[in-house]
Structure formats: structure tokens, C-alpha cells
Short mmCIF file of C-alpha atoms and ligand atoms in Angstrom, two decimals:
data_model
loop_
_atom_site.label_atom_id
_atom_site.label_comp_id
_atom_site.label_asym_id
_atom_site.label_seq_id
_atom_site.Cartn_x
_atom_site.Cartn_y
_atom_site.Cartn_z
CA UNK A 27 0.00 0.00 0.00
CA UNK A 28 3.01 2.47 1.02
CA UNK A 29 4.48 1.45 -2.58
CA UNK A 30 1.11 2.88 -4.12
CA UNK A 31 0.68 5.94 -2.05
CA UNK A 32 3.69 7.17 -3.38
CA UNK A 33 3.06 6.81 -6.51
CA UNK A 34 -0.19 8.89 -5.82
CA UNK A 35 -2.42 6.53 -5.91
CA UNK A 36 -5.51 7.52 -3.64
CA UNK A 37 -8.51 4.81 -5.29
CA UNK A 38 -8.40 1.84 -6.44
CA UNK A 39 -11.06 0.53 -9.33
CA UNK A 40 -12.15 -2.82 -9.71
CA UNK A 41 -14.06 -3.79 -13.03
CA UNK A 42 -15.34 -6.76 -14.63
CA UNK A 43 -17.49 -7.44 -17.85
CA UNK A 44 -21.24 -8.10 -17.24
CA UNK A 45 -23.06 -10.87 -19.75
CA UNK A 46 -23.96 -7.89 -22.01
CA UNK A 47 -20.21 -6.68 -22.65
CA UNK A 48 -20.28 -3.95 -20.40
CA UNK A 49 -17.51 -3.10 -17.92
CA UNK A 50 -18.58 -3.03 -14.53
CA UNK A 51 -17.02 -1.21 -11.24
CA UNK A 52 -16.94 -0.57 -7.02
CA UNK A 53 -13.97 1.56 -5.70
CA UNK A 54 -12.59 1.34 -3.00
CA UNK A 55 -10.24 4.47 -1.61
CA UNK A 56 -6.44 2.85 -1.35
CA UNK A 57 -6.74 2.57 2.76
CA UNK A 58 -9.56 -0.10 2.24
CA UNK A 59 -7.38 -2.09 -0.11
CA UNK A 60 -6.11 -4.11 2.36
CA UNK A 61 -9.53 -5.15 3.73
CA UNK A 62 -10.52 -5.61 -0.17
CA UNK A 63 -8.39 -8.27 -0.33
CA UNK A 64 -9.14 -9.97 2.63
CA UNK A 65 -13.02 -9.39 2.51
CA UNK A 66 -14.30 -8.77 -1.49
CA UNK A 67 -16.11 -5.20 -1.88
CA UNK A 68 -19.59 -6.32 -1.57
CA UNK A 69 -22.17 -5.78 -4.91
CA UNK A 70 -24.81 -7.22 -5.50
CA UNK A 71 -25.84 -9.94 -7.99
CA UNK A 72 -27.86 -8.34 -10.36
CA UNK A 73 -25.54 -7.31 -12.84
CA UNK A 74 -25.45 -10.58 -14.15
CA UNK A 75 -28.86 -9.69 -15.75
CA UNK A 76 -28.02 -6.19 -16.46
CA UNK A 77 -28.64 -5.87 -20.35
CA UNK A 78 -26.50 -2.93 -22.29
CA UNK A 79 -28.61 -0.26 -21.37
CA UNK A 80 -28.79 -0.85 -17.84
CA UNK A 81 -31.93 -2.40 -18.44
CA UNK A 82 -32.57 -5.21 -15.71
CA UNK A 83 -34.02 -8.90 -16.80
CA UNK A 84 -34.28 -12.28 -14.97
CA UNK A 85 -32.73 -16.05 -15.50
CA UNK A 86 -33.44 -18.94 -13.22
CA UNK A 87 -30.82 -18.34 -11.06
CA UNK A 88 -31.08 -14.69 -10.22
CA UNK A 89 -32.56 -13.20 -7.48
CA UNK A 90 -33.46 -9.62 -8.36
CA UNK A 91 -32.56 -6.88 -5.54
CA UNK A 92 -31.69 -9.82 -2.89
CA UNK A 93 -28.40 -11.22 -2.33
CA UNK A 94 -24.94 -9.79 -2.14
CA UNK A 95 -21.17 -11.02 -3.88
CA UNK A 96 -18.16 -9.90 -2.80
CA UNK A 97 -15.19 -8.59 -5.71
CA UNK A 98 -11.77 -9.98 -5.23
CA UNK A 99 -9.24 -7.70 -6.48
CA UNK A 100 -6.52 -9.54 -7.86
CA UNK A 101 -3.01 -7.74 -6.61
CA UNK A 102 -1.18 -9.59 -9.42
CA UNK A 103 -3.11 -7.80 -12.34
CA UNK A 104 -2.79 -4.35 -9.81
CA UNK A 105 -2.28 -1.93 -12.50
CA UNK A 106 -1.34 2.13 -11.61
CA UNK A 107 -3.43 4.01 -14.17
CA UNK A 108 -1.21 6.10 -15.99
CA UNK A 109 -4.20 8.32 -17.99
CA UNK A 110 -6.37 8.20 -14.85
CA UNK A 111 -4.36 9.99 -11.98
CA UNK A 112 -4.84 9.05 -8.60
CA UNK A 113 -5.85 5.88 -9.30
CA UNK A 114 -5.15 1.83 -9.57
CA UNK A 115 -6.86 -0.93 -11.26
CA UNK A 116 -7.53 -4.52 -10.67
CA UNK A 117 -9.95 -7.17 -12.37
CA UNK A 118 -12.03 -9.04 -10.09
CA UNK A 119 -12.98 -12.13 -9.09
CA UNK A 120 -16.43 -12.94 -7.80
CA UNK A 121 -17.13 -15.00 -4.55
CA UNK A 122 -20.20 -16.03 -2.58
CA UNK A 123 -20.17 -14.39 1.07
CA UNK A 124 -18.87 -17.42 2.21
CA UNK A 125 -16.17 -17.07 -0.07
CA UNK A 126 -16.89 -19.66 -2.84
CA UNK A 127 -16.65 -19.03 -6.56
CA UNK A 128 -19.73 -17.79 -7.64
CA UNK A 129 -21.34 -20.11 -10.58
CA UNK A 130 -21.47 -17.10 -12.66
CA UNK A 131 -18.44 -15.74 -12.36
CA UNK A 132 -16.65 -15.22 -15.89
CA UNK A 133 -13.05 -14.73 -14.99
CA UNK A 134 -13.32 -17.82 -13.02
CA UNK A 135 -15.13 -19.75 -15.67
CA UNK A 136 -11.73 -18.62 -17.67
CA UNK A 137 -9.35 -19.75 -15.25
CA UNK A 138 -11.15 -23.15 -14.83
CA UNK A 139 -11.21 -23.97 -18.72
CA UNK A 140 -7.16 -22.79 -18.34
CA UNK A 141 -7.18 -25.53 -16.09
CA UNK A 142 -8.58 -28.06 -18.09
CA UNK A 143 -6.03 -27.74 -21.26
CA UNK A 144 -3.57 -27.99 -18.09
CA UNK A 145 -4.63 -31.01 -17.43
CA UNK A 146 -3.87 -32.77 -20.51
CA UNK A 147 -0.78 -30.75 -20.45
CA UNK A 148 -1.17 -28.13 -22.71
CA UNK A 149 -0.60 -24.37 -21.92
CA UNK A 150 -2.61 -22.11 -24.14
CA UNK A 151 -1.45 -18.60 -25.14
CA UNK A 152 -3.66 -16.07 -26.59
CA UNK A 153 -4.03 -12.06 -27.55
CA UNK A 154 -6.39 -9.78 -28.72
CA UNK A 155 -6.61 -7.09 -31.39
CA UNK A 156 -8.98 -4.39 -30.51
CA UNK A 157 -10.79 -2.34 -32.71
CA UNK A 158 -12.43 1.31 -31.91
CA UNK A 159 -13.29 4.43 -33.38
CA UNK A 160 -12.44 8.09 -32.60
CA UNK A 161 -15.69 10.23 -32.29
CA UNK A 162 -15.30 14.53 -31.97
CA UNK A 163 -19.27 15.01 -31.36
CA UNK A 164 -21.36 15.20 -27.67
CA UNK A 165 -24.30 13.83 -29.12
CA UNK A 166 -26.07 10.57 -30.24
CA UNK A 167 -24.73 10.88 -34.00
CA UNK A 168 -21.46 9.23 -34.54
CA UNK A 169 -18.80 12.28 -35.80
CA UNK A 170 -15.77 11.05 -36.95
CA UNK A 171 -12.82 12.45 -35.37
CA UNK A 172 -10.56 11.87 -38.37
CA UNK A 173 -10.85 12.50 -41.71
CA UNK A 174 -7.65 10.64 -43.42
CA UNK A 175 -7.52 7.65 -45.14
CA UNK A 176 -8.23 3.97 -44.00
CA UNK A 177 -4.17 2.87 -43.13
CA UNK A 178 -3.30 6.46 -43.87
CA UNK A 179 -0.01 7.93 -42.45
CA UNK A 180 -2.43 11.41 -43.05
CA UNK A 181 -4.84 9.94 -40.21
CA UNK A 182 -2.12 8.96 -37.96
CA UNK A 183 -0.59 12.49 -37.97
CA UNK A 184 -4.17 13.91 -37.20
CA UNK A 185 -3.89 12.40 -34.18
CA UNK A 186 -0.39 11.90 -33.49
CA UNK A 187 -0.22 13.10 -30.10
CA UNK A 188 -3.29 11.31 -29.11
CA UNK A 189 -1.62 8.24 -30.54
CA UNK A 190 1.62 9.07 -28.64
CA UNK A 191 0.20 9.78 -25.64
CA UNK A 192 -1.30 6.01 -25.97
CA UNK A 193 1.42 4.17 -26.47
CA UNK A 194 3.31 5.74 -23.45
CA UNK A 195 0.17 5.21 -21.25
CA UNK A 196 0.20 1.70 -22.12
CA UNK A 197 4.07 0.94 -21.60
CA UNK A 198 3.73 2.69 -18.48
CA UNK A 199 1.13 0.14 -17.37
CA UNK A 200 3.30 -2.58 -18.65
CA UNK A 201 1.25 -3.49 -21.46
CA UNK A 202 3.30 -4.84 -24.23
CA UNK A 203 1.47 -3.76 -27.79
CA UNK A 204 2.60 -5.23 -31.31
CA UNK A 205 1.53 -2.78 -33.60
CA UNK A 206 -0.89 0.54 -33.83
CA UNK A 207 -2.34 1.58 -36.85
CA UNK A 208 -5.43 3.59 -38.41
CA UNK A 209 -8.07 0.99 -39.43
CA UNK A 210 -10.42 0.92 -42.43
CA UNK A 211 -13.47 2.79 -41.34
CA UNK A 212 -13.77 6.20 -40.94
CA UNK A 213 -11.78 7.45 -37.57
CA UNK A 214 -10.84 3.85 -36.67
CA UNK A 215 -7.76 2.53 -34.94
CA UNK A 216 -6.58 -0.98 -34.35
CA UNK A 217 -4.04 -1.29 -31.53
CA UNK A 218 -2.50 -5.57 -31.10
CA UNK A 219 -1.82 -7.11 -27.64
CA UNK A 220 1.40 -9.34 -26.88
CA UNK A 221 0.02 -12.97 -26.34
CA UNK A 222 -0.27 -13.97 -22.99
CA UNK A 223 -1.82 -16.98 -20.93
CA UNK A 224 -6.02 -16.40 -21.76
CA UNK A 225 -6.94 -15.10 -18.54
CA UNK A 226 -4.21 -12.46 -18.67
CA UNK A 227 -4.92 -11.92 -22.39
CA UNK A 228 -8.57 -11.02 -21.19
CA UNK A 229 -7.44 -8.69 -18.52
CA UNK A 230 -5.11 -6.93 -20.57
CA UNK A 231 -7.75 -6.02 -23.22
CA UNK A 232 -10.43 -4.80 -20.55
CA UNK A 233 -7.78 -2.51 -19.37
CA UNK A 234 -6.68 -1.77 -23.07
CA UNK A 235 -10.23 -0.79 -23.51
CA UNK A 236 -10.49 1.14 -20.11
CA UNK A 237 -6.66 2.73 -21.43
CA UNK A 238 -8.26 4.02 -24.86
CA UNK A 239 -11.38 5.61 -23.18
CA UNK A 240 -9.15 7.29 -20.73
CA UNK A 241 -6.75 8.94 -23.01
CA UNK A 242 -9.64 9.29 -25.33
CA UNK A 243 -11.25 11.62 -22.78
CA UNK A 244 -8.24 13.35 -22.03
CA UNK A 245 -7.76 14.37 -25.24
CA UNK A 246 -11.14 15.49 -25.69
CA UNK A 247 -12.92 12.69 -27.90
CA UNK A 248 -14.70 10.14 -27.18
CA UNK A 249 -14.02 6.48 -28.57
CA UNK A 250 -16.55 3.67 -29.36
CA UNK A 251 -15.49 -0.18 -29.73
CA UNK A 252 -19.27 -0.70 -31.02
CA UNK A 253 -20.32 -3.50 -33.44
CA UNK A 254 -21.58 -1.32 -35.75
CA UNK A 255 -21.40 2.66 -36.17
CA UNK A 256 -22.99 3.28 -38.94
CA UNK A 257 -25.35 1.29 -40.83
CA UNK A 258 -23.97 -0.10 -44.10
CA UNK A 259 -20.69 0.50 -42.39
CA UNK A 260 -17.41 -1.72 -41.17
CA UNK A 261 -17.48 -2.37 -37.60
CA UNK A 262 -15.35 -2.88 -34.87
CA UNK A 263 -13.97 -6.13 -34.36
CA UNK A 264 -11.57 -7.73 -31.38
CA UNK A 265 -10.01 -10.81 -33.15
CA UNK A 266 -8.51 -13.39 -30.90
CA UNK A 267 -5.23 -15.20 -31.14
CA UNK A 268 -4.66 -18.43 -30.51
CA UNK A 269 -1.92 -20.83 -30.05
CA UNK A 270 -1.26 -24.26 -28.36
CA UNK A 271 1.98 -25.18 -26.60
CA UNK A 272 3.79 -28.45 -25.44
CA UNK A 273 6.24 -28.15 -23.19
CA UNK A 274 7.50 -25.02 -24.19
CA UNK A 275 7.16 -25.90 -27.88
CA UNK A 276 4.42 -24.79 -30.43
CA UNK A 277 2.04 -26.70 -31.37
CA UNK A 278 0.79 -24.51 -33.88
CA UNK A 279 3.67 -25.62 -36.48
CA UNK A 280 6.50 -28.48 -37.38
CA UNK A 281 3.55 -31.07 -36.98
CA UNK A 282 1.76 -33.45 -39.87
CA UNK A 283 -1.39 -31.78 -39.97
CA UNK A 284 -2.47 -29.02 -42.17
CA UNK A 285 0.44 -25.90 -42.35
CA UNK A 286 2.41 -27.87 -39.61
CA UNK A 287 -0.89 -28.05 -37.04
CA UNK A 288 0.00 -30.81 -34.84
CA UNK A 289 -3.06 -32.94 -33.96
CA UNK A 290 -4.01 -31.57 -31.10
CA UNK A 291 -3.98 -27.77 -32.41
CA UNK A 292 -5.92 -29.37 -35.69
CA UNK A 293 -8.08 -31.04 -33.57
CA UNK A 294 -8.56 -28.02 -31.16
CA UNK A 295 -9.35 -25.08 -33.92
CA UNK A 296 -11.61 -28.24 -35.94
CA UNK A 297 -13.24 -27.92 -32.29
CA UNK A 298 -13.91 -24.03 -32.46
CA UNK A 299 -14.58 -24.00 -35.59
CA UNK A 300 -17.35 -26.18 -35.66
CA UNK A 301 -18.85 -24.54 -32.39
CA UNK A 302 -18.34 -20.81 -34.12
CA UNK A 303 -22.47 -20.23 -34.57
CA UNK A 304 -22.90 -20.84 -30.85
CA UNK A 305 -19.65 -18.95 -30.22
CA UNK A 306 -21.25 -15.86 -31.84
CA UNK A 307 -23.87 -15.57 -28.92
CA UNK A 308 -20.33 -14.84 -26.95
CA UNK A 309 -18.09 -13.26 -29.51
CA UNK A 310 -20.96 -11.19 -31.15
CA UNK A 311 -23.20 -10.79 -28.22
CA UNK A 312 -25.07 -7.34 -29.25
CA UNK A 313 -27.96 -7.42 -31.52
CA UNK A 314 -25.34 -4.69 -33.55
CA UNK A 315 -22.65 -7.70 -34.17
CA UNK A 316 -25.34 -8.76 -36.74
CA UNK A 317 -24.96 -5.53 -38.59
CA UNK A 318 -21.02 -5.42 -39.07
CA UNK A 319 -20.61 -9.49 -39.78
CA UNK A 320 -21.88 -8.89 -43.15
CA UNK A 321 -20.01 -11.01 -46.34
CA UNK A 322 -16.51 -8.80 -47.88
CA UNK A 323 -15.88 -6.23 -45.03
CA UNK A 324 -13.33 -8.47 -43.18
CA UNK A 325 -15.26 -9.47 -40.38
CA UNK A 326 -15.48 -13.06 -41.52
CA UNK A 327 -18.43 -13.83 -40.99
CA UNK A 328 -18.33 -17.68 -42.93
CA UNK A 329 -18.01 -21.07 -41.10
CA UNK A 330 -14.91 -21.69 -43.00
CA UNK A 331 -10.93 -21.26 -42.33
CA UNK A 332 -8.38 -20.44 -44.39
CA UNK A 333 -4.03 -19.93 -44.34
CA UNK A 334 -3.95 -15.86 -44.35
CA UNK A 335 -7.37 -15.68 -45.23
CA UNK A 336 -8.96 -12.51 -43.85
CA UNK A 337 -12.59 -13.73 -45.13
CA UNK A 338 -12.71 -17.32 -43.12
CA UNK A 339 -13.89 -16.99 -39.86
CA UNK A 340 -10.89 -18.85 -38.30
CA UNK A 341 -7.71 -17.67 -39.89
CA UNK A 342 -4.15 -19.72 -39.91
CA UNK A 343 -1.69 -16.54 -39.36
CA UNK A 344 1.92 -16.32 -39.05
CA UNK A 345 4.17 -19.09 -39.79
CA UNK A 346 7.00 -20.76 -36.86
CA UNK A 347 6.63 -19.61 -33.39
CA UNK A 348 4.58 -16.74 -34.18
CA UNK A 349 1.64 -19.21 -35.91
CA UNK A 350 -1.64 -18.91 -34.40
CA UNK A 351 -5.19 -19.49 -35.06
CA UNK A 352 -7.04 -16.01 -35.34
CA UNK A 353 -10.89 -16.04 -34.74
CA UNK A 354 -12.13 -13.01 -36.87
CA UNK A 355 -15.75 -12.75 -36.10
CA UNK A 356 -15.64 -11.54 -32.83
CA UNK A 357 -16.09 -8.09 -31.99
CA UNK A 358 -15.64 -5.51 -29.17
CA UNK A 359 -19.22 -5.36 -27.26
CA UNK A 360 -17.45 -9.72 -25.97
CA UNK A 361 -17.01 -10.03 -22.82
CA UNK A 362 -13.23 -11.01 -23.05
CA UNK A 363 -13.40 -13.47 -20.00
CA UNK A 364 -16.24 -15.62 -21.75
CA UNK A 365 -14.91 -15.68 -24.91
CA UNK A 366 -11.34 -16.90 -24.05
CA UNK A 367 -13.32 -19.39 -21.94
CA UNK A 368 -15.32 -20.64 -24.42
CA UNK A 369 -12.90 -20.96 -27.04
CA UNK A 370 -11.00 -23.22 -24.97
CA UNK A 371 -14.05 -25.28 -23.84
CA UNK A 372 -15.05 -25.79 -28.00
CA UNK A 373 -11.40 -26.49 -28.59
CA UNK A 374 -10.75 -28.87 -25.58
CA UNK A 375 -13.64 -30.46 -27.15
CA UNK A 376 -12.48 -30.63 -30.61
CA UNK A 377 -9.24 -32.45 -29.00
CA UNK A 378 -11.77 -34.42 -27.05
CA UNK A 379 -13.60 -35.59 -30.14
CA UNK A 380 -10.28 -36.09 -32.29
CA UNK A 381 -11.87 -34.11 -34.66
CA UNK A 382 -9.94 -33.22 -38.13
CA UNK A 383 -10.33 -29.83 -40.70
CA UNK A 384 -12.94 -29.96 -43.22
CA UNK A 385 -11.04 -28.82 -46.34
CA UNK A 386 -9.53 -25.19 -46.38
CA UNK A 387 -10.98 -22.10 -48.06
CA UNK A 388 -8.64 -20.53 -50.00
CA UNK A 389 -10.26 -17.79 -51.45
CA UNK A 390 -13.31 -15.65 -50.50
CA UNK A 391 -16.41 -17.76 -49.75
CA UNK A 392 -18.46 -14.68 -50.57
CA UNK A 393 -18.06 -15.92 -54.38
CA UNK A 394 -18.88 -19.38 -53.59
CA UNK A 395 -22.20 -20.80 -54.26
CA UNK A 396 -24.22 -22.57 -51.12
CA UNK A 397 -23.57 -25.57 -52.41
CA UNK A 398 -19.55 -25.01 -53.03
CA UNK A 399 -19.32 -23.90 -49.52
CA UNK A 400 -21.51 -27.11 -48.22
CA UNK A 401 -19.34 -29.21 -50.13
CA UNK A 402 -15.98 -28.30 -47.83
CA UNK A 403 -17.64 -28.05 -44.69
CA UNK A 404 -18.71 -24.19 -44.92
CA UNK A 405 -21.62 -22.26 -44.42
CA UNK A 406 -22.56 -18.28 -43.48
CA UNK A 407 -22.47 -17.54 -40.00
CA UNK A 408 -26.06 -17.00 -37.72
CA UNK A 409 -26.79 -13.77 -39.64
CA UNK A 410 -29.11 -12.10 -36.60
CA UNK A 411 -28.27 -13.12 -32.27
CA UNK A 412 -31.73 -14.88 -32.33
CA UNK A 413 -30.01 -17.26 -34.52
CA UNK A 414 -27.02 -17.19 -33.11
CA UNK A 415 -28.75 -17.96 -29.80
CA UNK A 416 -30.75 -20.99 -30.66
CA UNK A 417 -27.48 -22.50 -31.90
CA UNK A 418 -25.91 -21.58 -28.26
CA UNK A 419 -28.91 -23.19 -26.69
CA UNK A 420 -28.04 -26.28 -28.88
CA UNK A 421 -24.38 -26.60 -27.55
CA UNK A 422 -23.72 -29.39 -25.36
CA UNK A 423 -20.01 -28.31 -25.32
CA UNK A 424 -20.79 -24.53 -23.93
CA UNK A 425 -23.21 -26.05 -21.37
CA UNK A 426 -21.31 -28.28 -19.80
CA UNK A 427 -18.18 -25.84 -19.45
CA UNK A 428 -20.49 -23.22 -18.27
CA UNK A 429 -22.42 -24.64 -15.94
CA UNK A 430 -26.76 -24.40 -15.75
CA UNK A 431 -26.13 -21.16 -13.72
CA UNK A 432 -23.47 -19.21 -15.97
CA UNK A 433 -25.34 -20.73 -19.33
CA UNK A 434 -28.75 -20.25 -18.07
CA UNK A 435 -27.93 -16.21 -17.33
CA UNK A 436 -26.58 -15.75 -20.79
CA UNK A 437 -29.53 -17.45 -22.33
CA UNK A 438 -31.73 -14.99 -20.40
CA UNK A 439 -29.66 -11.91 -20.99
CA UNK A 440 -29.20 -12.63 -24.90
CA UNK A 441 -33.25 -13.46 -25.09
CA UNK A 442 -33.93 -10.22 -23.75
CA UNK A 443 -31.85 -7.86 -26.19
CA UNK A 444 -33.35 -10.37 -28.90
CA UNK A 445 -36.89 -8.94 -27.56
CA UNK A 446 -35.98 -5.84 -27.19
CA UNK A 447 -34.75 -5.37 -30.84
CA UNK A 448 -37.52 -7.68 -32.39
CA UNK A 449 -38.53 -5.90 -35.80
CA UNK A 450 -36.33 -2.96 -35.07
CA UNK A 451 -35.22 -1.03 -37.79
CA UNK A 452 -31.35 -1.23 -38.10
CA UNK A 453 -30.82 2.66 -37.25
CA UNK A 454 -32.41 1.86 -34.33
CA UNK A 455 -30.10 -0.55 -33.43
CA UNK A 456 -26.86 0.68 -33.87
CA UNK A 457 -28.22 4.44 -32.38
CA UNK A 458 -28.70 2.39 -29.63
CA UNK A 459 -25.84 0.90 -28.93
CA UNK A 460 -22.98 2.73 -30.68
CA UNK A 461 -21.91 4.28 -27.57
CA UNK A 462 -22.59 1.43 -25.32
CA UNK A 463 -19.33 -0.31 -25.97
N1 LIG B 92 -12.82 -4.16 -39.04
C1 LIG B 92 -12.84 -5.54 -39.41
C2 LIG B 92 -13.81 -6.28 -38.49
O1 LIG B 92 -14.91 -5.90 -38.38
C3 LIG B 92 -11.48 -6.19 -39.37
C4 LIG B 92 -10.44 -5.65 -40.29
C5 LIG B 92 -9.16 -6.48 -40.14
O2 LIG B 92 -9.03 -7.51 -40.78
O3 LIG B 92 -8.36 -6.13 -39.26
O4 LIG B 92 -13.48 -7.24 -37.87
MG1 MG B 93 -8.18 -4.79 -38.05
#
């Protein structure tokens, strides 16, 4: 505590992600840290049913206003905030008041599927790419806060001091990032995380993201990692890295599978690939993620994989060491936790099953007929959540990693923002949630 006082730190902020992608938080000021640690900051239950607009529903296993669950910051992950003076941040873990894992908890569900690739011996590394845009307005239209080109070195210089500022904010915090560069749609950035193991992959993006609002704010924007913008638009995505190791070695190339896969990492993204349209009610969670994973604007959204192919859903990137399996439909309203969680849990499946690739897609599978896609294995993606829902409901895989109480919430959580959007026009939808995420 003395260490953090002199470095000025007076609170301390811990945050999760709730079942609808947003980041939750309790404070505590940095004298109470100590009992934080040894007691959990008490909040209550609900949020598991929060929806995105603070909009309250009900699963089985929630109990509305009753109850209480203490968060457990984790001193490891203790991060000073460089862009927020004054203060520190943690993720959190989630206990009963008797100090058991709660059911629902979705860094724990994480750390438990981390567990289970232990088990047979395999450490998993992953790390995500997020996606956001830059947005100069105060009101409920999206106003791009850049006007250079998609990649342009003009857009970069626009903001070059914002960009700056970023990078130092993020070394500062010990965050190790690959590469920064303006994106493809109007104002938007891309920024790459160093792999890590998946439950520090997931808290370094949610403090990526918290990062990027901060300095966002401070340099008088405002940033959205939304789905969708803009109707008609390219979205935000947060791809995910994956790679398998064994004993310190890759798994990911040298073997006799496809590109080098061994058979375990050919049997583990055969595993995630075939559970991708119940992935989606994780990885594309908002009724918006329908609106951006839309055929030839790189968000992949085709049951299919491909070597370097930025149109399959599951793309083989990188060759040696650096190979990894990238899942490309996924975008930023995904809770990081669950999605890390349940790509292990369809993977650890796959390697359960034995399973083997369908034959690769090597070019784009938007100019392949239905029955050219059926014939290797590939189809579209759930093109709306209520689809991609009823294919989560369907997946023995995600259940049983979950648990009733985890799977159950989600169920009720994505059912409600299904209602809630039935028959709505798609301005609707993205005004409604562009500046939710
Ligand atoms: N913005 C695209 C998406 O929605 C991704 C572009 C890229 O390949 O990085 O995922
Ligand atoms: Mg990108």
C-alpha cells in the first residue's frame, strides 16, 4: 500500500465485464485495499442480468434486488493508471459471502477452462486485437474524429499526439502492444496485444479498452469499440489469437497436420470451428454484431478457415513460433473473459472428439455458391443473435463448461436484447448501442 501511495495513488477501481459486454465497477479508496483483499467489496448480484442499457431482466438463477457477492481484487493484475491519476486498477474475481466461486463468475469460468487444457498438459497462449473508433461530437450521431484515409499515415498524424500519448500510457502500465495503426473505417484505430496466458490476455484487453477511453477523454474525444457505427458501415472487431503449446514448444507448427498443425492444435481449432455459430452468442453478443458481420468487409463472418485468409472466420496466421489461429468474427461489445473461456471449452472439445479440418478455403467464400461452400464443410455464420442464440442453446459443449447457472444467465440476458430489438429497424439498433461499448 506504502508502494502505491507514493506513486499517488488515492482509489483503487475494480471492473469486470457483465453478460452484455459492459464493464462493470466498485472503488474502494487505497486505505480499504487491504480489507478488499481480505473481505471482497460487496455488490450485489444483479448485474449478471443487467442488459446494455442498464436495463434489468431475470434467469433462473437470479434473485433480483436480494443477495450480495463480494469482488476480489486480484493484486497480481494491480495496475497504476497512468491516464487516470490518482488511481489503480484490478480485475475481479467474484465469490459467494462465504467465499466460494460464484457459478457465474466469468473470470473464473476462464481460469477453470485454463485448467482443463492444463490437465492434458497443454498451456494455451492467446491475444487480442482491438478495434475502436475516434468520435469529436457530444451527441447521439457518430462524428468522426478523423478525416484521413483507411491505413493512412495522413490519419495517424491527425492524431499523433493522441496516438503518442497512448502508447506511453500503455508501456507505463506494462502493457506490451505489437503494432498501432489507423483501421479501415472512418476514424478507426486498431491497436494488437502481446500474447499472454487467456486469462491475462482477457485482462489486458479490458484494461486496453479502459486505457483508450481514458486517453480518449483526455484528449477530448470520445471512442466507441461498437459493433456497428454506422449502418452499411465496417465495424469494430476484437479478433482473438490463438496458439497451443507443449512443453514449451508450439504446437501450432513443425507437426503433420495441415500448415504444420500438430493434432491436437488441428483437432482443437476443428473444435472451435465447428462450435463458431454458438460462439457468436459470446463473440458477437449485441444485436449490432449482426450488422457489421456482413459477407466482404473483413469481419469473416463464414463457417470456414483459411491460411492468411482474412474472409474465413478462423484464420491460420503467421508461420514458426509466431503461428496462431485467429478467430475473426468476434467483436468488441465480448465479454473477453467468456470468450477466451469458451474458445477453450469448444477447442478442448475438438481435442476431445479427435476431430480433423474440413477442407480449407482458400479464397473468399463470398463468391462461392451454397452448395460449393456445403461441399468443404462451410456455411454463413447466424446472420441475426436470435439465430445465433438458438445455436448456443443447442451446444452441449458450452453447457457443460459453463455450468446451468453461468449458461442459463446468458440465455436470459441474450433473449432479452433479442426482444428488445424484435422488428427494429437497423438505425435503431446501432443508435442504440454505438456508444454502449
Ligand atoms: N474491421 C474488421 C472487423 O470488423 C477487421 C479488419 C481487419 O481484418 O483487421 O473485424
Ligand atoms: Mg483490423
Amino acid at each position: 500500500m506504502g508502494a502505491l501511495a507514493s506513486q499517488g495513488v488515492v482509489g483503487v477501481a475494480g471492473s469486470y465485464v457483465d453478460n452484455s459486454g459492459i464493464a462493470r465497477v466498485k472503488t474502494v479508496p487505497l486505505r480499504r485495499l487491504e480489507n478488499a483483499v481480505a473481505h471482497g467489496i460487496g455488490m450485489s448480484p444483479v448485474f449478471d442480468v443487467f442488459m446494455f442499457d442498464d436495463a434489468i431482466t431475470a434467469s433462473p438463477s437470479s434473485t433480483g434486488p436480494v443477495g450480495d457477492l463480494r469482488l476480489f481484487p486480484d493484486l497480481e493484475q494491480l495496475v497504476v493508471l497512468a491516464a487516470q491519476p490518482g488511481w489503480a486498477w484490478a480485475p475481479v474475481d467474484r465469490r459467494t459471502q462465504e467465499g466460494e466461486p460464484h457459478p457465474g463468475c466469468q473470470r473464473t469460468f476462464a481460469r477453470r477452462m485454463v485448467d482443463r487444457a492444463a490437465e492434458r498438459g497443454l498451456e494455451v497462449s492467446m491475444g487480442f486485437e482491438a478495434e475502436w473508433v475516434l468520435d469529436a461530437g457530444a451527441g447521439d450521431e457518430f462524428v468522426p474524429a478523423t478525416s484521413g484515409p483507411g491505413y493512412g499515415m495522413d490519419r495517424l498524424i491527425e492524431v499523433s499526439d493522441y496516438c503518442r500519448d497512448l502508447l506511453q500510457v500503455l508501456d507505463a502500465q506494462s502493457v506490451e502492444v505489437l503494432q498501432l495503426h489507423p483501421e479501415y473505417a472512418p476514424a478507426q484505430f486498431e491497436l494488437s496485444v502481446a500474447p499472454a496466458d487467456p486469462v491475462t490476455a482477457a485482462d489486458r484487453i479490458l484494461l486496453v479498452r479502459h486505457t483508450i477511453r481514458a486517453v480518449t477523454g483526455r484528449s477530448g474525444m470520445r471512442c466507441s469499440f461498437a459493433p456497428a457505427m454506422m449502418v452499411g458501415g465496417v465495424g469494430n472487431g476484437c479478433h482473438l489469437h490463438t496458439s497451443l503449446w507443449w512443453e514449451g514448444r508450439t504446437l501450432m507448427s513443425g507437426g503433420s497436420g495441415p500448415y504444420g498443425l500438430h493434432n491436437q492444435a488441428e483437432a482443437f481449432v476443428a473444435g472451435v470451428l465447428e462450435g463458431l455459430p454458438a460462439l457468436l452468442a459470446i463473440g458477437a453478443p449485441s444485436a449490432a454484431s449482426y450488422l457489421r458481420l456482413i459477407p466482404q468487409r473483413w469481419a469473416a463472418p463464414y463457417r470456414c478457415w483459411g491460411r492468411e485468409n482474412r474472409e474465413a472466420a478462423v484464420r491460420l496466421a503467421a508461420s514458426g513460433d509466431q503461428a496462431n489461429a485467429e478467430v475473426k468474427c468476434l467483436d468488441g461489445a465480448a465479454n473477453p473473459y467468456l470468450l477466451v473461456g469458451a474458445v477453450l471449452a469448444l477447442g478442448l472439445d475438438g481435442i476431445e472428439r479427435a476431430l480433423e479440418l474440413p477442407p480449407e478455403v482458400a479464397v473468399d467464400p463470398a463468391t462461392l455458391s451454397d452448395a460449393e461452400l456445403a461441399g468443404v464443410g462451410a456455411a454463413r455464420l447466424p446472420s441475426s443473435l436470435a439465430d445465433a442464440l438458438e445455436q448456443f442453446r443447442r451446444c452441449e459443449a458450452l453447457a457443460e463448461a459453463m455450468g446451468p447457472a453461468l449458461f442459463g444467465t446468458i440465455v436470459a440476458v441474450r433473449e432479452t436484447e433479442v426482444e428488445r430489438f424484435a422488428g427494429a429497424p437497423e438505425e435503431e439498433i446501432v443508435a442504440a448501442t454505438r456508444f454502449r461499448y
